[in-house]
mmCIF file of C-alpha atoms in Angstrom:
data_model
loop_
_atom_site.group_PDB
_atom_site.id
_atom_site.type_symbol
_atom_site.label_atom_id
_atom_site.label_comp_id
_atom_site.label_asym_id
_atom_site.label_seq_id
_atom_site.Cartn_x
_atom_site.Cartn_y
_atom_site.Cartn_z
ATOM 1 C CA UNK C 1473 52.455 2.571 -141.524
ATOM 2 C CA UNK C 1474 51.953 0.062 -144.334
ATOM 3 C CA UNK C 1475 50.756 1.017 -147.818
ATOM 4 C CA UNK C 1476 47.484 -0.792 -147.128
ATOM 5 C CA UNK C 1477 46.897 1.340 -144.020
ATOM 6 C CA UNK C 1478 47.749 4.545 -145.923
ATOM 7 C CA UNK C 1479 45.162 3.738 -148.601
ATOM 8 C CA UNK C 1480 42.546 2.901 -145.950
ATOM 9 C CA UNK C 1481 43.139 6.216 -144.152
ATOM 10 C CA UNK C 1482 42.820 8.100 -147.453
ATOM 11 C CA UNK C 1483 39.539 6.392 -148.195
ATOM 12 C CA UNK C 1484 38.219 7.056 -144.685
ATOM 13 C CA UNK C 1485 39.139 10.729 -144.933
ATOM 14 C CA UNK C 1486 37.453 11.204 -148.300
ATOM 15 C CA UNK C 1487 34.583 8.734 -148.287
ATOM 16 C CA UNK C 1488 33.077 7.812 -144.971
ATOM 17 C CA UNK C 1489 30.343 5.697 -146.598
ATOM 18 C CA UNK C 1490 32.726 3.038 -148.033
ATOM 19 C CA UNK C 1491 32.171 -0.253 -146.210
ATOM 20 C CA UNK C 1492 34.923 -2.561 -144.993
ATOM 21 C CA UNK C 1493 33.932 -5.072 -147.684
ATOM 22 C CA UNK C 1494 34.251 -2.428 -150.427
ATOM 23 C CA UNK C 1495 37.669 -1.383 -149.091
ATOM 24 C CA UNK C 1496 38.924 -4.995 -149.023
ATOM 25 C CA UNK C 1497 37.692 -5.465 -152.597
ATOM 26 C CA UNK C 1498 39.654 -2.414 -153.769
ATOM 27 C CA UNK C 1499 42.812 -3.638 -152.013
ATOM 28 C CA UNK C 1500 42.531 -7.111 -153.604
ATOM 29 C CA UNK C 1501 42.224 -5.521 -157.042
ATOM 30 C CA UNK C 1502 45.391 -3.491 -156.385
ATOM 31 C CA UNK C 1503 47.258 -6.594 -155.216
ATOM 32 C CA UNK C 1504 46.111 -8.534 -158.256
ATOM 33 C CA UNK C 1505 47.319 -5.797 -160.570
ATOM 34 C CA UNK C 1506 50.781 -5.892 -158.966
ATOM 35 C CA UNK C 1507 50.919 -9.700 -158.986
ATOM 36 C CA UNK C 1508 50.492 -9.779 -162.760
ATOM 37 C CA UNK C 1509 53.946 -8.169 -163.054
ATOM 38 C CA UNK C 1510 55.657 -10.971 -161.036
ATOM 39 C CA UNK C 1511 57.901 -11.902 -163.947
ATOM 40 C CA UNK C 1512 59.479 -8.444 -164.351
ATOM 41 C CA UNK C 1513 63.168 -7.876 -163.661
ATOM 42 C CA UNK C 1514 64.616 -6.704 -160.349
ATOM 43 C CA UNK C 1515 65.331 -3.264 -161.760
ATOM 44 C CA UNK C 1516 61.773 -3.074 -163.081
ATOM 45 C CA UNK C 1517 60.498 -4.122 -159.665
ATOM 46 C CA UNK C 1518 62.398 -1.325 -158.042
ATOM 47 C CA UNK C 1519 60.901 1.111 -160.557
ATOM 48 C CA UNK C 1520 57.397 -0.244 -159.944
ATOM 49 C CA UNK C 1521 57.778 0.016 -156.169
ATOM 50 C CA UNK C 1522 58.751 3.681 -156.580
ATOM 51 C CA UNK C 1523 55.620 4.277 -158.660
ATOM 52 C CA UNK C 1524 53.355 2.162 -156.468
ATOM 53 C CA UNK C 1525 52.458 4.950 -153.993
ATOM 54 C CA UNK C 1526 51.510 7.208 -156.917
ATOM 55 C CA UNK C 1527 49.488 4.411 -158.558
ATOM 56 C CA UNK C 1528 47.801 3.693 -155.247
ATOM 57 C CA UNK C 1529 46.984 7.373 -154.809
ATOM 58 C CA UNK C 1530 45.499 7.478 -158.318
ATOM 59 C CA UNK C 1531 43.543 4.302 -157.565
ATOM 60 C CA UNK C 1532 42.212 5.810 -154.338
ATOM 61 C CA UNK C 1533 41.147 8.952 -156.202
ATOM 62 C CA UNK C 1534 39.364 6.842 -158.793
ATOM 63 C CA UNK C 1535 37.670 4.772 -156.081
ATOM 64 C CA UNK C 1536 36.523 7.922 -154.294
ATOM 65 C CA UNK C 1537 35.242 9.392 -157.564
ATOM 66 C CA UNK C 1538 33.290 6.245 -158.477
ATOM 67 C CA UNK C 1539 31.880 5.916 -154.976
ATOM 68 C CA UNK C 1540 30.720 9.549 -154.867
ATOM 69 C CA UNK C 1541 29.180 9.208 -158.343
ATOM 70 C CA UNK C 1542 27.222 6.142 -157.287
ATOM 71 C CA UNK C 1543 26.052 7.792 -154.074
ATOM 72 C CA UNK C 1544 24.935 10.914 -155.942
ATOM 73 C CA UNK C 1545 23.154 8.790 -158.528
ATOM 74 C CA UNK C 1546 21.326 6.929 -155.769
ATOM 75 C CA UNK C 1547 20.322 10.223 -154.164
ATOM 76 C CA UNK C 1548 19.110 11.576 -157.507
ATOM 77 C CA UNK C 1549 16.910 8.482 -157.950
ATOM 78 C CA UNK C 1550 15.277 9.014 -154.591
ATOM 79 C CA UNK C 1551 11.845 10.660 -154.830
ATOM 80 C CA UNK C 1552 10.329 12.673 -152.033
ATOM 81 C CA UNK C 1553 7.358 10.805 -150.540
ATOM 82 C CA UNK C 1554 5.311 13.956 -151.113
ATOM 83 C CA UNK C 1555 5.812 13.520 -154.872
ATOM 84 C CA UNK C 1556 4.740 9.880 -155.084
ATOM 85 C CA UNK C 1557 1.353 8.146 -155.365
ATOM 86 C CA UNK C 1558 1.383 4.407 -154.663
ATOM 87 C CA UNK C 1559 -1.328 2.080 -155.962
ATOM 88 C CA UNK C 1560 -1.862 -1.487 -154.745
ATOM 89 C CA UNK C 1561 -3.874 -4.240 -156.443
ATOM 90 C CA UNK C 1562 -6.621 -5.526 -154.155
ATOM 91 C CA UNK C 1563 -7.767 -9.112 -153.733
ATOM 92 C CA UNK C 1564 -9.952 -10.261 -156.611
ATOM 93 C CA UNK C 1565 -13.613 -10.984 -155.843
ATOM 94 C CA UNK C 1566 -16.301 -12.930 -157.708
ATOM 95 C CA UNK C 1567 -19.571 -11.644 -159.124
ATOM 96 C CA UNK C 1568 -22.452 -13.037 -157.061
ATOM 97 C CA UNK C 1569 -25.966 -13.830 -158.253
ATOM 98 C CA UNK C 1570 -28.338 -14.346 -155.324
ATOM 99 C CA UNK C 1571 -31.745 -15.905 -155.903
ATOM 100 C CA UNK C 1572 -33.951 -17.688 -153.404
ATOM 101 C CA UNK C 1573 -31.172 -17.900 -150.824
ATOM 102 C CA UNK C 1574 -28.866 -19.609 -153.328
ATOM 103 C CA UNK C 1575 -25.612 -17.857 -154.234
ATOM 104 C CA UNK C 1576 -23.871 -18.491 -157.557
ATOM 105 C CA UNK C 1577 -20.368 -17.057 -158.048
ATOM 106 C CA UNK C 1578 -18.631 -16.101 -161.285
ATOM 107 C CA UNK C 1579 -14.962 -15.167 -161.627
ATOM 108 C CA UNK C 1580 -15.506 -13.386 -164.968
ATOM 109 C CA UNK C 1581 -17.890 -10.699 -166.181
ATOM 110 C CA UNK C 1582 -21.327 -12.124 -166.927
ATOM 111 C CA UNK C 1583 -24.200 -11.494 -169.351
ATOM 112 C CA UNK C 1584 -27.584 -12.346 -167.800
ATOM 113 C CA UNK C 1585 -30.888 -12.719 -169.686
ATOM 114 C CA UNK C 1586 -34.197 -12.910 -167.797
ATOM 115 C CA UNK C 1587 -36.748 -15.096 -169.565
ATOM 116 C CA UNK C 1588 -40.522 -14.640 -169.485
ATOM 117 C CA UNK C 1589 -40.633 -17.959 -167.622
ATOM 118 C CA UNK C 1590 -38.547 -16.544 -164.765
ATOM 119 C CA UNK C 1591 -35.394 -18.430 -165.701
ATOM 120 C CA UNK C 1592 -32.073 -16.593 -165.817
ATOM 121 C CA UNK C 1593 -29.574 -17.538 -168.506
ATOM 122 C CA UNK C 1594 -26.020 -16.653 -167.475
ATOM 123 C CA UNK C 1595 -23.017 -16.547 -169.801
ATOM 124 C CA UNK C 1596 -19.547 -15.626 -168.558
ATOM 125 C CA UNK C 1597 -16.913 -13.881 -170.668
ATOM 126 C CA UNK C 1598 -14.496 -16.088 -172.640
ATOM 127 C CA UNK C 1599 -16.870 -19.059 -172.636
ATOM 128 C CA UNK C 1600 -19.778 -20.363 -174.684
ATOM 129 C CA UNK C 1601 -21.254 -22.318 -171.776
ATOM 130 C CA UNK C 1602 -24.558 -21.126 -170.357
ATOM 131 C CA UNK C 1603 -25.937 -21.642 -166.864
ATOM 132 C CA UNK C 1604 -29.623 -21.507 -165.938
ATOM 133 C CA UNK C 1605 -30.796 -20.056 -162.627
ATOM 134 C CA UNK C 1606 -34.386 -19.957 -161.361
ATOM 135 C CA UNK C 1607 -35.302 -16.396 -160.445
ATOM 136 C CA UNK C 1608 -37.281 -15.728 -157.300
ATOM 137 C CA UNK C 1609 -39.457 -12.790 -156.319
ATOM 138 C CA UNK C 1610 -36.324 -10.629 -155.881
ATOM 139 C CA UNK C 1611 -32.958 -11.508 -157.396
ATOM 140 C CA UNK C 1612 -29.720 -9.653 -156.619
ATOM 141 C CA UNK C 1613 -26.509 -9.312 -158.565
ATOM 142 C CA UNK C 1614 -23.379 -8.015 -156.816
ATOM 143 C CA UNK C 1615 -20.585 -6.791 -159.099
ATOM 144 C CA UNK C 1616 -17.328 -6.109 -157.198
ATOM 145 C CA UNK C 1617 -14.666 -3.596 -158.152
ATOM 146 C CA UNK C 1618 -12.695 -4.793 -161.155
ATOM 147 C CA UNK C 1619 -15.725 -6.472 -162.770
ATOM 148 C CA UNK C 1620 -18.731 -5.450 -164.924
ATOM 149 C CA UNK C 1621 -21.882 -7.206 -166.078
ATOM 150 C CA UNK C 1622 -24.898 -6.920 -168.394
ATOM 151 C CA UNK C 1623 -28.523 -7.682 -167.631
ATOM 152 C CA UNK C 1624 -31.350 -8.011 -170.186
ATOM 153 C CA UNK C 1625 -34.822 -8.067 -168.639
ATOM 154 C CA UNK C 1626 -37.760 -10.028 -170.011
ATOM 155 C CA UNK C 1627 -39.264 -6.983 -171.757
ATOM 156 C CA UNK C 1628 -36.002 -6.222 -173.594
ATOM 157 C CA UNK C 1629 -34.729 -3.487 -171.245
ATOM 158 C CA UNK C 1630 -30.919 -3.572 -171.147
ATOM 159 C CA UNK C 1631 -28.776 -2.644 -168.147
ATOM 160 C CA UNK C 1632 -24.984 -2.378 -168.022
ATOM 161 C CA UNK C 1633 -23.731 -2.713 -164.446
ATOM 162 C CA UNK C 1634 -20.478 -0.981 -163.566
ATOM 163 C CA UNK C 1635 -17.831 -2.050 -161.045
ATOM 164 C CA UNK C 1636 -18.715 -1.841 -157.357
ATOM 165 C CA UNK C 1637 -22.479 -2.053 -157.922
ATOM 166 C CA UNK C 1638 -25.429 -3.986 -156.524
ATOM 167 C CA UNK C 1639 -28.728 -4.400 -158.366
ATOM 168 C CA UNK C 1640 -31.988 -5.971 -157.155
ATOM 169 C CA UNK C 1641 -34.713 -6.810 -159.681
ATOM 170 C CA UNK C 1642 -38.032 -8.714 -159.571
ATOM 171 C CA UNK C 1643 -38.695 -11.960 -161.350
ATOM 172 C CA UNK C 1644 -41.651 -10.726 -163.410
ATOM 173 C CA UNK C 1645 -43.236 -7.600 -164.864
ATOM 174 C CA UNK C 1646 -46.413 -7.411 -162.779
ATOM 175 C CA UNK C 1647 -48.549 -4.393 -161.996
ATOM 176 C CA UNK C 1648 -48.208 -0.819 -163.203
ATOM 177 C CA UNK C 1649 -44.530 -0.458 -162.297
ATOM 178 C CA UNK C 1650 -41.329 -2.403 -162.762
ATOM 179 C CA UNK C 1651 -39.061 -1.318 -159.915
ATOM 180 C CA UNK C 1652 -35.385 -2.037 -159.325
ATOM 181 C CA UNK C 1653 -33.053 -1.021 -156.468
ATOM 182 C CA UNK C 1654 -29.401 -0.203 -157.013
ATOM 183 C CA UNK C 1655 -26.193 1.250 -155.615
ATOM 184 C CA UNK C 1656 -23.110 1.940 -157.666
ATOM 185 C CA UNK C 1657 -23.564 2.790 -161.344
ATOM 186 C CA UNK C 1658 -25.744 1.488 -164.174
ATOM 187 C CA UNK C 1659 -26.515 2.472 -167.749
ATOM 188 C CA UNK C 1660 -30.100 1.675 -168.767
ATOM 189 C CA UNK C 1661 -31.889 1.424 -172.111
ATOM 190 C CA UNK C 1662 -35.557 1.116 -171.162
ATOM 191 C CA UNK C 1663 -37.930 -0.631 -173.546
ATOM 192 C CA UNK C 1664 -40.810 1.752 -174.055
ATOM 193 C CA UNK C 1665 -44.080 0.561 -172.475
ATOM 194 C CA UNK C 1666 -46.961 3.039 -172.218
ATOM 195 C CA UNK C 1667 -48.780 0.742 -169.773
ATOM 196 C CA UNK C 1668 -45.978 0.340 -167.243
ATOM 197 C CA UNK C 1669 -43.474 2.663 -165.598
ATOM 198 C CA UNK C 1670 -39.859 1.672 -165.112
ATOM 199 C CA UNK C 1671 -38.517 2.983 -161.784
ATOM 200 C CA UNK C 1672 -34.957 2.949 -160.388
ATOM 201 C CA UNK C 1673 -34.539 3.453 -156.637
ATOM 202 C CA UNK C 1674 -31.250 4.623 -155.083
ATOM 203 C CA UNK C 1675 -30.557 5.709 -151.512
ATOM 204 C CA UNK C 1676 -31.024 9.341 -152.570
ATOM 205 C CA UNK C 1677 -33.370 9.450 -155.574
ATOM 206 C CA UNK C 1678 -36.242 7.760 -157.397
ATOM 207 C CA UNK C 1679 -35.904 7.846 -161.182
ATOM 208 C CA UNK C 1680 -38.953 7.172 -163.364
ATOM 209 C CA UNK C 1681 -38.162 6.418 -167.005
ATOM 210 C CA UNK C 1682 -40.496 6.884 -169.948
ATOM 211 C CA UNK C 1683 -38.873 4.940 -172.798
ATOM 212 C CA UNK C 1684 -35.486 6.297 -171.886
ATOM 213 C CA UNK C 1685 -31.713 5.834 -172.117
ATOM 214 C CA UNK C 1686 -29.935 7.132 -169.024
ATOM 215 C CA UNK C 1687 -27.079 6.674 -166.570
ATOM 216 C CA UNK C 1688 -27.436 6.512 -162.780
ATOM 217 C CA UNK C 1689 -24.461 6.879 -160.424
ATOM 218 C CA UNK C 1690 -24.901 6.414 -156.674
ATOM 219 C CA UNK C 1691 -21.706 5.242 -154.954
ATOM 220 C CA UNK C 1692 -22.444 6.945 -151.655
ATOM 221 C CA UNK C 1693 -19.449 8.607 -150.010
ATOM 222 C CA UNK C 1694 -16.831 6.735 -152.055
ATOM 223 C CA UNK C 1695 -17.339 8.625 -155.314
ATOM 224 C CA UNK C 1696 -18.712 11.859 -156.659
ATOM 225 C CA UNK C 1697 -22.207 13.128 -155.798
ATOM 226 C CA UNK C 1698 -25.110 10.855 -156.877
ATOM 227 C CA UNK C 1699 -26.400 11.796 -160.313
ATOM 228 C CA UNK C 1700 -28.675 10.957 -163.226
ATOM 229 C CA UNK C 1701 -27.629 11.742 -166.811
ATOM 230 C CA UNK C 1702 -30.250 11.532 -169.564
ATOM 231 C CA UNK C 1703 -29.182 10.485 -173.065
ATOM 232 C CA UNK C 1704 -32.531 9.969 -174.807
ATOM 233 C CA UNK C 1705 -36.224 10.232 -173.975
ATOM 234 C CA UNK C 1706 -37.642 11.704 -170.785
ATOM 235 C CA UNK C 1707 -37.053 10.998 -167.104
ATOM 236 C CA UNK C 1708 -38.551 12.199 -163.834
ATOM 237 C CA UNK C 1709 -36.509 12.431 -160.626
ATOM 238 C CA UNK C 1710 -37.613 12.767 -156.995
ATOM 239 C CA UNK C 1711 -35.649 12.701 -153.762
ATOM 240 C CA UNK C 1712 -36.112 9.450 -151.858
ATOM 241 C CA UNK C 1713 -36.326 10.764 -148.295
ATOM 242 C CA UNK C 1714 -39.397 12.962 -148.937
ATOM 243 C CA UNK C 1715 -40.786 11.636 -152.205
ATOM 244 C CA UNK C 1716 -44.358 12.502 -151.223
ATOM 245 C CA UNK C 1717 -43.550 16.128 -150.455
ATOM 246 C CA UNK C 1718 -41.374 17.142 -153.419
ATOM 247 C CA UNK C 1719 -42.384 17.629 -157.005
ATOM 248 C CA UNK C 1720 -40.826 15.579 -159.760
ATOM 249 C CA UNK C 1721 -38.020 17.183 -161.778
ATOM 250 C CA UNK C 1722 -38.438 16.385 -165.468
ATOM 251 C CA UNK C 1723 -35.235 15.793 -167.396
ATOM 252 C CA UNK C 1724 -34.617 16.183 -171.110
ATOM 253 C CA UNK C 1725 -31.688 14.786 -173.138
ATOM 254 C CA UNK C 1726 -28.200 16.155 -172.314
ATOM 255 C CA UNK C 1727 -29.229 17.116 -168.797
ATOM 256 C CA UNK C 1728 -27.912 15.906 -165.467
ATOM 257 C CA UNK C 1729 -29.518 15.953 -162.039
ATOM 258 C CA UNK C 1730 -27.113 15.993 -159.063
ATOM 259 C CA UNK C 1731 -28.023 15.210 -155.455
ATOM 260 C CA UNK C 1732 -26.087 17.370 -152.975
ATOM 261 C CA UNK C 1733 -26.847 18.625 -149.462
ATOM 262 C CA UNK C 1734 -30.321 17.045 -149.493
ATOM 263 C CA UNK C 1735 -31.337 18.912 -152.635
ATOM 264 C CA UNK C 1736 -31.368 18.033 -156.333
ATOM 265 C CA UNK C 1737 -30.248 20.405 -159.062
ATOM 266 C CA UNK C 1738 -30.389 20.146 -162.837
ATOM 267 C CA UNK C 1739 -27.802 21.318 -165.357
ATOM 268 C CA UNK C 1740 -26.832 20.850 -169.009
ATOM 269 C CA UNK C 1741 -23.891 18.481 -169.645
ATOM 270 C CA UNK C 1742 -21.906 16.723 -172.345
ATOM 271 C CA UNK C 1743 -23.258 13.213 -171.778
ATOM 272 C CA UNK C 1744 -20.307 11.334 -173.297
ATOM 273 C CA UNK C 1745 -18.143 12.317 -170.348
ATOM 274 C CA UNK C 1746 -20.523 10.452 -168.027
ATOM 275 C CA UNK C 1747 -21.387 7.360 -170.080
ATOM 276 C CA UNK C 1748 -18.122 6.545 -171.874
ATOM 277 C CA UNK C 1749 -17.279 3.881 -169.256
ATOM 278 C CA UNK C 1750 -19.881 1.554 -170.810
ATOM 279 C CA UNK C 1751 -17.917 1.583 -174.091
ATOM 280 C CA UNK C 1752 -14.599 0.810 -172.420
ATOM 281 C CA UNK C 1753 -12.995 4.217 -172.120
ATOM 282 C CA UNK C 1754 -12.972 7.309 -169.916
ATOM 283 C CA UNK C 1755 -13.486 10.705 -171.526
ATOM 284 C CA UNK C 1756 -11.135 13.242 -169.918
ATOM 285 C CA UNK C 1757 -11.623 16.987 -170.230
ATOM 286 C CA UNK C 1758 -9.127 18.828 -167.983
ATOM 287 C CA UNK C 1759 -9.779 16.110 -165.409
ATOM 288 C CA UNK C 1760 -7.510 16.332 -162.305
ATOM 289 C CA UNK C 1761 -5.359 13.239 -161.911
ATOM 290 C CA UNK C 1762 -6.924 12.318 -158.500
ATOM 291 C CA UNK C 1763 -10.310 11.929 -160.251
ATOM 292 C CA UNK C 1764 -8.719 9.822 -162.981
ATOM 293 C CA UNK C 1765 -7.085 7.519 -160.418
ATOM 294 C CA UNK C 1766 -10.390 7.087 -158.565
ATOM 295 C CA UNK C 1767 -11.887 5.700 -161.771
ATOM 296 C CA UNK C 1768 -8.873 3.441 -162.242
ATOM 297 C CA UNK C 1769 -9.352 2.183 -158.670
ATOM 298 C CA UNK C 1770 -12.910 1.228 -159.503
ATOM 299 C CA UNK C 1771 -12.283 -0.339 -162.899
ATOM 300 C CA UNK C 1772 -9.164 -2.335 -161.953
ATOM 301 C CA UNK C 1773 -9.869 -3.016 -158.261
ATOM 302 C CA UNK C 1774 -6.923 -1.004 -156.963
ATOM 303 C CA UNK C 1775 -6.278 1.427 -154.137
ATOM 304 C CA UNK C 1776 -4.140 4.578 -154.559
ATOM 305 C CA UNK C 1777 -2.901 6.660 -151.614
ATOM 306 C CA UNK C 1778 -4.139 9.878 -153.225
ATOM 307 C CA UNK C 1779 -3.030 12.925 -151.268
ATOM 308 C CA UNK C 1780 -5.008 16.129 -150.920
ATOM 309 C CA UNK C 1781 -2.792 18.750 -152.528
ATOM 310 C CA UNK C 1782 -3.161 21.743 -154.808
ATOM 311 C CA UNK C 1783 -0.246 20.465 -156.887
ATOM 312 C CA UNK C 1784 -2.056 17.207 -157.654
ATOM 313 C CA UNK C 1785 -5.312 18.996 -158.492
ATOM 314 C CA UNK C 1786 -3.379 21.115 -160.986
ATOM 315 C CA UNK C 1787 -2.185 18.046 -162.913
ATOM 316 C CA UNK C 1788 -4.924 17.702 -165.551
ATOM 317 C CA UNK C 1789 -5.623 15.064 -168.222
ATOM 318 C CA UNK C 1790 -7.262 15.648 -171.593
ATOM 319 C CA UNK C 1791 -8.258 12.949 -174.095
ATOM 320 C CA UNK C 1792 -9.609 9.394 -174.151
ATOM 321 C CA UNK C 1793 -8.295 6.811 -171.718
ATOM 322 C CA UNK C 1794 -9.074 3.355 -173.107
ATOM 323 C CA UNK C 1795 -9.617 0.813 -170.349
ATOM 324 C CA UNK C 1796 -7.374 -1.919 -171.697
ATOM 325 C CA UNK C 1797 -7.118 -5.320 -170.050
ATOM 326 C CA UNK C 1798 -3.421 -4.505 -169.557
ATOM 327 C CA UNK C 1799 -3.054 -1.998 -166.707
ATOM 328 C CA UNK C 1800 0.426 -1.032 -167.974
ATOM 329 C CA UNK C 1801 -1.109 0.314 -171.193
ATOM 330 C CA UNK C 1802 -3.502 2.411 -169.123
ATOM 331 C CA UNK C 1803 -0.784 3.776 -166.832
ATOM 332 C CA UNK C 1804 1.428 4.616 -169.832
ATOM 333 C CA UNK C 1805 -1.424 6.659 -171.306
ATOM 334 C CA UNK C 1806 -2.031 8.437 -167.992
ATOM 335 C CA UNK C 1807 1.683 9.274 -167.782
ATOM 336 C CA UNK C 1808 1.598 10.816 -171.240
ATOM 337 C CA UNK C 1809 -1.607 12.738 -170.624
ATOM 338 C CA UNK C 1810 -0.469 14.109 -167.254
ATOM 339 C CA UNK C 1811 3.319 14.440 -167.767
ATOM 340 C CA UNK C 1812 3.995 12.113 -164.845
ATOM 341 C CA UNK C 1813 6.075 8.929 -164.585
ATOM 342 C CA UNK C 1814 5.095 5.517 -163.274
ATOM 343 C CA UNK C 1815 6.879 2.285 -162.449
ATOM 344 C CA UNK C 1816 5.868 -1.181 -161.273
ATOM 345 C CA UNK C 1817 7.139 -2.757 -158.059
ATOM 346 C CA UNK C 1818 5.631 -6.211 -157.488
ATOM 347 C CA UNK C 1819 1.874 -5.600 -157.173
ATOM 348 C CA UNK C 1820 2.340 -1.863 -156.674
ATOM 349 C CA UNK C 1821 2.150 0.985 -159.170
ATOM 350 C CA UNK C 1822 4.203 4.031 -158.184
ATOM 351 C CA UNK C 1823 3.437 7.368 -159.860
ATOM 352 C CA UNK C 1824 6.057 10.117 -159.661
ATOM 353 C CA UNK C 1825 5.092 13.720 -160.335
#
């Protein structure tokens, strides 16, 4: 048996994962090392040949050691699928303003002002250019996930529209009520008007504002239960499906009404937890990481494969999570708040816990 065959057998016996290419590479390195001594004397050659089997054995041992170390390192870097959450960036969508059958699209967040003449002035972020749109009887604005917008009505009422929301509003303030329809989430500062009610309709509730600042969330089955949070003033809430049969629940500041199981219940809350999104951050108070990631999905138009597990629910976050334009800054903060790790892989974010 040749020396080359002896070394190959030793490698096969001790490291069954070494490929033929790796073995050939090791043998070439051994040959090269010997070739460098081609100018030595005959007696030296005889001495080297006697030592060669021992050198080869040492080289094999080193090769086996390095190979096993690399394999173990690779195994140590492998994470059980049960301990990984993967997030994927979704395709970007435009904000759409629909009026009179005409659809205008905007790739950036927009600020819309409704004039008393029925004209809409639209300004997109990062630009000073303004567009004018003629409002019709009902105008709709659709804000996809990953985007936000602002709307100022003709009477001065201001509405901040969160990601994944749709809002329908009339051209003019006529009659005793000004009524809007929405799904998603909005923050409203209603201009006080003793002669006219301001009413927000969702699929579950009717909210009547009386010179009020409040937040309405109604994402259907995608998010948490529909709710109204009152910051200032006074608000009345009725269920939509039997509005004529139920009495109005009156809300005072720092109260929240939640719609669950076809009933509405009122409770005291810390309002900043529910309205901080409008100021560009999320207020976290022992918030389980699945809830945090759901908000990240909404704000950055992503999708995480969040698993239902007690372990995940027990990973809590406390503090302020600023919604930076750079998603890496956000994920770094989440990692610190939750003692998890994350890494990027193309358009994916992988969280290890």
